[in-house]
PDB file of C-alpha atoms in Angstrom:
ATOM      1  CA  UNK A   1      61.823  52.738 108.757  1.00 32.00           C
ATOM      2  CA  UNK A   2      62.792  55.367 111.330  1.00 44.00           C
ATOM      3  CA  UNK A   3      62.364  54.569 114.978  1.00 47.00           C
ATOM      4  CA  UNK A   4      60.430  56.967 117.190  1.00 50.00           C
ATOM      5  CA  UNK A   5      62.256  58.697 120.036  1.00 49.00           C
ATOM      6  CA  UNK A   6      62.083  56.667 123.207  1.00 47.00           C
ATOM      7  CA  UNK A   7      61.018  53.486 121.437  1.00 53.00           C
ATOM      8  CA  UNK A   8      64.544  52.275 120.780  1.00 67.00           C
ATOM      9  CA  UNK A   9      66.381  50.142 123.286  1.00 76.00           C
ATOM     10  CA  UNK A  10      69.398  52.442 122.892  1.00 83.00           C
ATOM     11  CA  UNK A  11      67.392  55.509 123.911  1.00 91.00           C
ATOM     12  CA  UNK A  12      65.904  53.829 126.959  1.00 90.00           C
ATOM     13  CA  UNK A  13      69.282  52.465 128.042  1.00 91.00           C
ATOM     14  CA  UNK A  14      71.051  55.790 127.483  1.00 92.00           C
ATOM     15  CA  UNK A  15      68.355  57.684 129.404  1.00 91.00           C
ATOM     16  CA  UNK A  16      68.681  55.311 132.366  1.00 91.00           C
ATOM     17  CA  UNK A  17      72.488  55.497 132.287  1.00 91.00           C
ATOM     18  CA  UNK A  18      72.437  59.313 132.053  1.00 90.00           C
ATOM     19  CA  UNK A  19      70.021  59.445 134.980  1.00 87.00           C
ATOM     20  CA  UNK A  20      72.257  57.167 137.048  1.00 90.00           C
ATOM     21  CA  UNK A  21      75.368  59.179 136.105  1.00 88.00           C
ATOM     22  CA  UNK A  22      73.602  62.393 137.077  1.00 85.00           C
ATOM     23  CA  UNK A  23      72.475  60.975 140.406  1.00 85.00           C
ATOM     24  CA  UNK A  24      75.942  59.605 141.131  1.00 85.00           C
ATOM     25  CA  UNK A  25      77.621  62.910 140.265  1.00 81.00           C
ATOM     26  CA  UNK A  26      75.202  64.879 142.425  1.00 77.00           C
ATOM     27  CA  UNK A  27      74.995  62.412 145.332  1.00 79.00           C
ATOM     28  CA  UNK A  28      77.722  63.989 147.454  1.00 74.00           C
ATOM     29  CA  UNK A  29      77.146  67.581 146.370  1.00 73.00           C
ATOM     30  CA  UNK A  30      76.776  68.760 149.987  1.00 70.00           C
ATOM     31  CA  UNK A  31      80.361  67.686 150.680  1.00 66.00           C
ATOM     32  CA  UNK A  32      81.891  69.612 147.765  1.00 64.00           C
ATOM     33  CA  UNK A  33      79.623  72.640 147.372  1.00 71.00           C
ATOM     34  CA  UNK A  34      78.623  75.337 149.827  1.00 68.00           C
ATOM     35  CA  UNK A  35      75.374  77.136 150.396  1.00 72.00           C
ATOM     36  CA  UNK A  36      76.300  80.689 149.454  1.00 72.00           C
ATOM     37  CA  UNK A  37      74.297  83.583 150.868  1.00 72.00           C
ATOM     38  CA  UNK A  38      73.597  85.341 147.602  1.00 80.00           C
ATOM     39  CA  UNK A  39      70.769  85.384 145.086  1.00 86.00           C
ATOM     40  CA  UNK A  40      70.056  81.642 145.219  1.00 87.00           C
ATOM     41  CA  UNK A  41      69.136  81.836 148.897  1.00 88.00           C
ATOM     42  CA  UNK A  42      66.753  84.698 148.131  1.00 90.00           C
ATOM     43  CA  UNK A  43      65.102  82.585 145.418  1.00 91.00           C
ATOM     44  CA  UNK A  44      64.873  79.695 147.869  1.00 91.00           C
ATOM     45  CA  UNK A  45      63.321  81.932 150.519  1.00 91.00           C
ATOM     46  CA  UNK A  46      60.750  83.316 148.092  1.00 93.00           C
ATOM     47  CA  UNK A  47      59.731  79.747 147.222  1.00 94.00           C
ATOM     48  CA  UNK A  48      59.499  78.594 150.823  1.00 94.00           C
ATOM     49  CA  UNK A  49      57.497  81.672 151.866  1.00 94.00           C
ATOM     50  CA  UNK A  50      55.336  81.785 148.746  1.00 91.00           C
ATOM     51  CA  UNK A  51      52.015  81.158 150.560  1.00 92.00           C
ATOM     52  CA  UNK A  52      52.647  84.039 152.996  1.00 94.00           C
ATOM     53  CA  UNK A  53      54.389  86.521 150.690  1.00 92.00           C
ATOM     54  CA  UNK A  54      52.900  85.714 147.299  1.00 91.00           C
ATOM     55  CA  UNK A  55      54.788  85.650 144.019  1.00 91.00           C
ATOM     56  CA  UNK A  56      57.911  87.793 143.825  1.00 89.00           C
ATOM     57  CA  UNK A  57      58.341  90.558 141.248  1.00 88.00           C
ATOM     58  CA  UNK A  58      59.177  89.511 137.693  1.00 87.00           C
ATOM     59  CA  UNK A  59      62.909  90.207 138.075  1.00 86.00           C
ATOM     60  CA  UNK A  60      63.010  87.709 140.962  1.00 87.00           C
ATOM     61  CA  UNK A  61      61.668  84.770 138.965  1.00 89.00           C
ATOM     62  CA  UNK A  62      58.097  84.017 140.041  1.00 93.00           C
ATOM     63  CA  UNK A  63      58.100  80.744 138.089  1.00 95.00           C
ATOM     64  CA  UNK A  64      61.324  79.730 139.809  1.00 94.00           C
ATOM     65  CA  UNK A  65      59.702  80.554 143.167  1.00 94.00           C
ATOM     66  CA  UNK A  66      56.852  78.201 142.241  1.00 95.00           C
ATOM     67  CA  UNK A  67      59.450  75.549 141.365  1.00 96.00           C
ATOM     68  CA  UNK A  68      61.113  75.954 144.768  1.00 95.00           C
ATOM     69  CA  UNK A  69      57.729  75.893 146.479  1.00 96.00           C
ATOM     70  CA  UNK A  70      56.901  72.591 144.757  1.00 96.00           C
ATOM     71  CA  UNK A  71      60.234  71.095 145.767  1.00 96.00           C
ATOM     72  CA  UNK A  72      59.739  72.354 149.331  1.00 95.00           C
ATOM     73  CA  UNK A  73      56.709  70.069 149.562  1.00 95.00           C
ATOM     74  CA  UNK A  74      59.156  67.181 149.072  1.00 94.00           C
ATOM     75  CA  UNK A  75      61.969  68.575 151.239  1.00 94.00           C
ATOM     76  CA  UNK A  76      60.997  71.056 153.976  1.00 93.00           C
ATOM     77  CA  UNK A  77      64.558  71.600 155.297  1.00 93.00           C
ATOM     78  CA  UNK A  78      65.852  74.743 153.493  1.00 92.00           C
ATOM     79  CA  UNK A  79      69.482  73.635 153.306  1.00 89.00           C
ATOM     80  CA  UNK A  80      68.597  70.178 152.014  1.00 90.00           C
ATOM     81  CA  UNK A  81      66.120  71.863 149.637  1.00 93.00           C
ATOM     82  CA  UNK A  82      68.918  73.977 148.166  1.00 90.00           C
ATOM     83  CA  UNK A  83      70.918  70.879 147.314  1.00 89.00           C
ATOM     84  CA  UNK A  84      67.879  68.914 146.146  1.00 91.00           C
ATOM     85  CA  UNK A  85      67.143  71.722 143.699  1.00 92.00           C
ATOM     86  CA  UNK A  86      70.687  71.555 142.359  1.00 90.00           C
ATOM     87  CA  UNK A  87      70.479  67.780 141.988  1.00 89.00           C
ATOM     88  CA  UNK A  88      67.070  67.758 140.292  1.00 93.00           C
ATOM     89  CA  UNK A  89      68.005  70.530 137.864  1.00 93.00           C
ATOM     90  CA  UNK A  90      71.246  68.845 136.809  1.00 91.00           C
ATOM     91  CA  UNK A  91      69.625  65.450 136.236  1.00 92.00           C
ATOM     92  CA  UNK A  92      66.543  66.797 134.465  1.00 94.00           C
ATOM     93  CA  UNK A  93      68.462  69.210 132.217  1.00 94.00           C
ATOM     94  CA  UNK A  94      70.740  66.348 131.154  1.00 93.00           C
ATOM     95  CA  UNK A  95      67.783  64.136 130.282  1.00 94.00           C
ATOM     96  CA  UNK A  96      65.998  67.006 128.507  1.00 96.00           C
ATOM     97  CA  UNK A  97      69.164  67.741 126.507  1.00 96.00           C
ATOM     98  CA  UNK A  98      69.363  64.109 125.413  1.00 96.00           C
ATOM     99  CA  UNK A  99      65.701  64.157 124.381  1.00 94.00           C
ATOM    100  CA  UNK A 100      66.229  67.351 122.387  1.00 96.00           C
ATOM    101  CA  UNK A 101      69.286  65.978 120.610  1.00 96.00           C
ATOM    102  CA  UNK A 102      67.458  62.780 119.748  1.00 94.00           C
ATOM    103  CA  UNK A 103      64.419  64.725 118.511  1.00 92.00           C
ATOM    104  CA  UNK A 104      66.863  66.466 116.154  1.00 92.00           C
ATOM    105  CA  UNK A 105      67.849  62.991 114.925  1.00 91.00           C
ATOM    106  CA  UNK A 106      71.326  63.111 116.430  1.00 94.00           C
ATOM    107  CA  UNK A 107      72.773  59.598 116.666  1.00 94.00           C
ATOM    108  CA  UNK A 108      72.206  58.079 120.148  1.00 95.00           C
ATOM    109  CA  UNK A 109      75.915  57.678 120.911  1.00 94.00           C
ATOM    110  CA  UNK A 110      76.721  61.266 119.915  1.00 96.00           C
ATOM    111  CA  UNK A 111      73.771  62.523 121.981  1.00 95.00           C
ATOM    112  CA  UNK A 112      74.887  60.391 124.938  1.00 95.00           C
ATOM    113  CA  UNK A 113      78.508  61.618 124.812  1.00 95.00           C
ATOM    114  CA  UNK A 114      77.362  65.238 124.458  1.00 95.00           C
ATOM    115  CA  UNK A 115      75.142  64.967 127.525  1.00 95.00           C
ATOM    116  CA  UNK A 116      77.828  63.123 129.470  1.00 93.00           C
ATOM    117  CA  UNK A 117      80.252  66.002 128.778  1.00 94.00           C
ATOM    118  CA  UNK A 118      77.557  68.422 129.953  1.00 92.00           C
ATOM    119  CA  UNK A 119      77.140  66.388 133.134  1.00 90.00           C
ATOM    120  CA  UNK A 120      80.825  66.253 134.040  1.00 89.00           C
ATOM    121  CA  UNK A 121      81.393  69.945 133.300  1.00 88.00           C
ATOM    122  CA  UNK A 122      81.342  72.533 136.075  1.00 79.00           C
ATOM    123  CA  UNK A 123      77.982  73.902 134.928  1.00 81.00           C
ATOM    124  CA  UNK A 124      76.267  72.303 137.920  1.00 72.00           C
ATOM    125  CA  UNK A 125      78.163  74.637 140.239  1.00 72.00           C
ATOM    126  CA  UNK A 126      77.093  77.885 138.568  1.00 78.00           C
ATOM    127  CA  UNK A 127      74.985  80.127 140.790  1.00 75.00           C
ATOM    128  CA  UNK A 128      72.295  81.324 140.803  1.00 79.00           C
ATOM    129  CA  UNK A 129      70.297  78.489 139.296  1.00 86.00           C
ATOM    130  CA  UNK A 130      67.383  80.216 137.561  1.00 90.00           C
ATOM    131  CA  UNK A 131      69.578  79.834 134.472  1.00 91.00           C
ATOM    132  CA  UNK A 132      69.455  76.045 134.908  1.00 92.00           C
ATOM    133  CA  UNK A 133      65.699  76.245 135.391  1.00 95.00           C
ATOM    134  CA  UNK A 134      65.328  78.376 132.251  1.00 94.00           C
ATOM    135  CA  UNK A 135      67.537  75.919 130.360  1.00 94.00           C
ATOM    136  CA  UNK A 136      65.329  73.039 131.496  1.00 96.00           C
ATOM    137  CA  UNK A 137      62.192  74.790 130.250  1.00 96.00           C
ATOM    138  CA  UNK A 138      63.850  75.750 126.964  1.00 96.00           C
ATOM    139  CA  UNK A 139      65.150  72.228 126.305  1.00 96.00           C
ATOM    140  CA  UNK A 140      61.772  70.648 127.071  1.00 95.00           C
ATOM    141  CA  UNK A 141      59.855  73.109 124.888  1.00 95.00           C
ATOM    142  CA  UNK A 142      62.276  72.736 121.972  1.00 95.00           C
ATOM    143  CA  UNK A 143      62.219  68.940 122.194  1.00 92.00           C
ATOM    144  CA  UNK A 144      58.436  68.951 122.344  1.00 91.00           C
ATOM    145  CA  UNK A 145      58.067  71.396 119.455  1.00 91.00           C
ATOM    146  CA  UNK A 146      60.517  69.451 117.336  1.00 87.00           C
ATOM    147  CA  UNK A 147      58.739  66.222 118.195  1.00 79.00           C
ATOM    148  CA  UNK A 148      55.383  67.670 117.162  1.00 79.00           C
ATOM    149  CA  UNK A 149      56.833  68.975 113.883  1.00 69.00           C
ATOM    150  CA  UNK A 150      58.803  65.808 113.180  1.00 57.00           C
ATOM    151  CA  UNK A 151      56.888  62.749 114.388  1.00 56.00           C
ATOM    152  CA  UNK A 152      59.343  60.345 112.718  1.00 56.00           C
ATOM    153  CA  UNK A 153      62.343  61.534 114.724  1.00 47.00           C
ATOM    154  CA  UNK A 154      64.353  58.646 116.147  1.00 47.00           C
TER     155      UNK A 154
END
């Protein structure tokens, strides 16, 4: 009988390990990455100033501004917020990718190795990060939709 996603010891272990790997890889990000004064800082500013300025126009990612605003409640320092955003997006996209692969019934070890390769790639240093945010949403929606359509996925 097929095991449900998240019920297997392998899945739980791999999710914890991927989370720890992601945190470890992103722990010293401030020492190896710079805050660049381009689009990402404008997105950050629109999130921080959301209550005063309202949602930005559609081309400036209003949902991403809401994301930054939510994170700013956890980290009010704008520079630390920039790096927190990068860390959270890399860890959560990795976990969401694993969940999607498992919902597609990809073997746990293959899913783990795939996500590990994603984590050690340079994708975490690509700016601006609304693409990471969009990827996170896409991965979560696809995993959820596949889970709903295939309740026996392991």
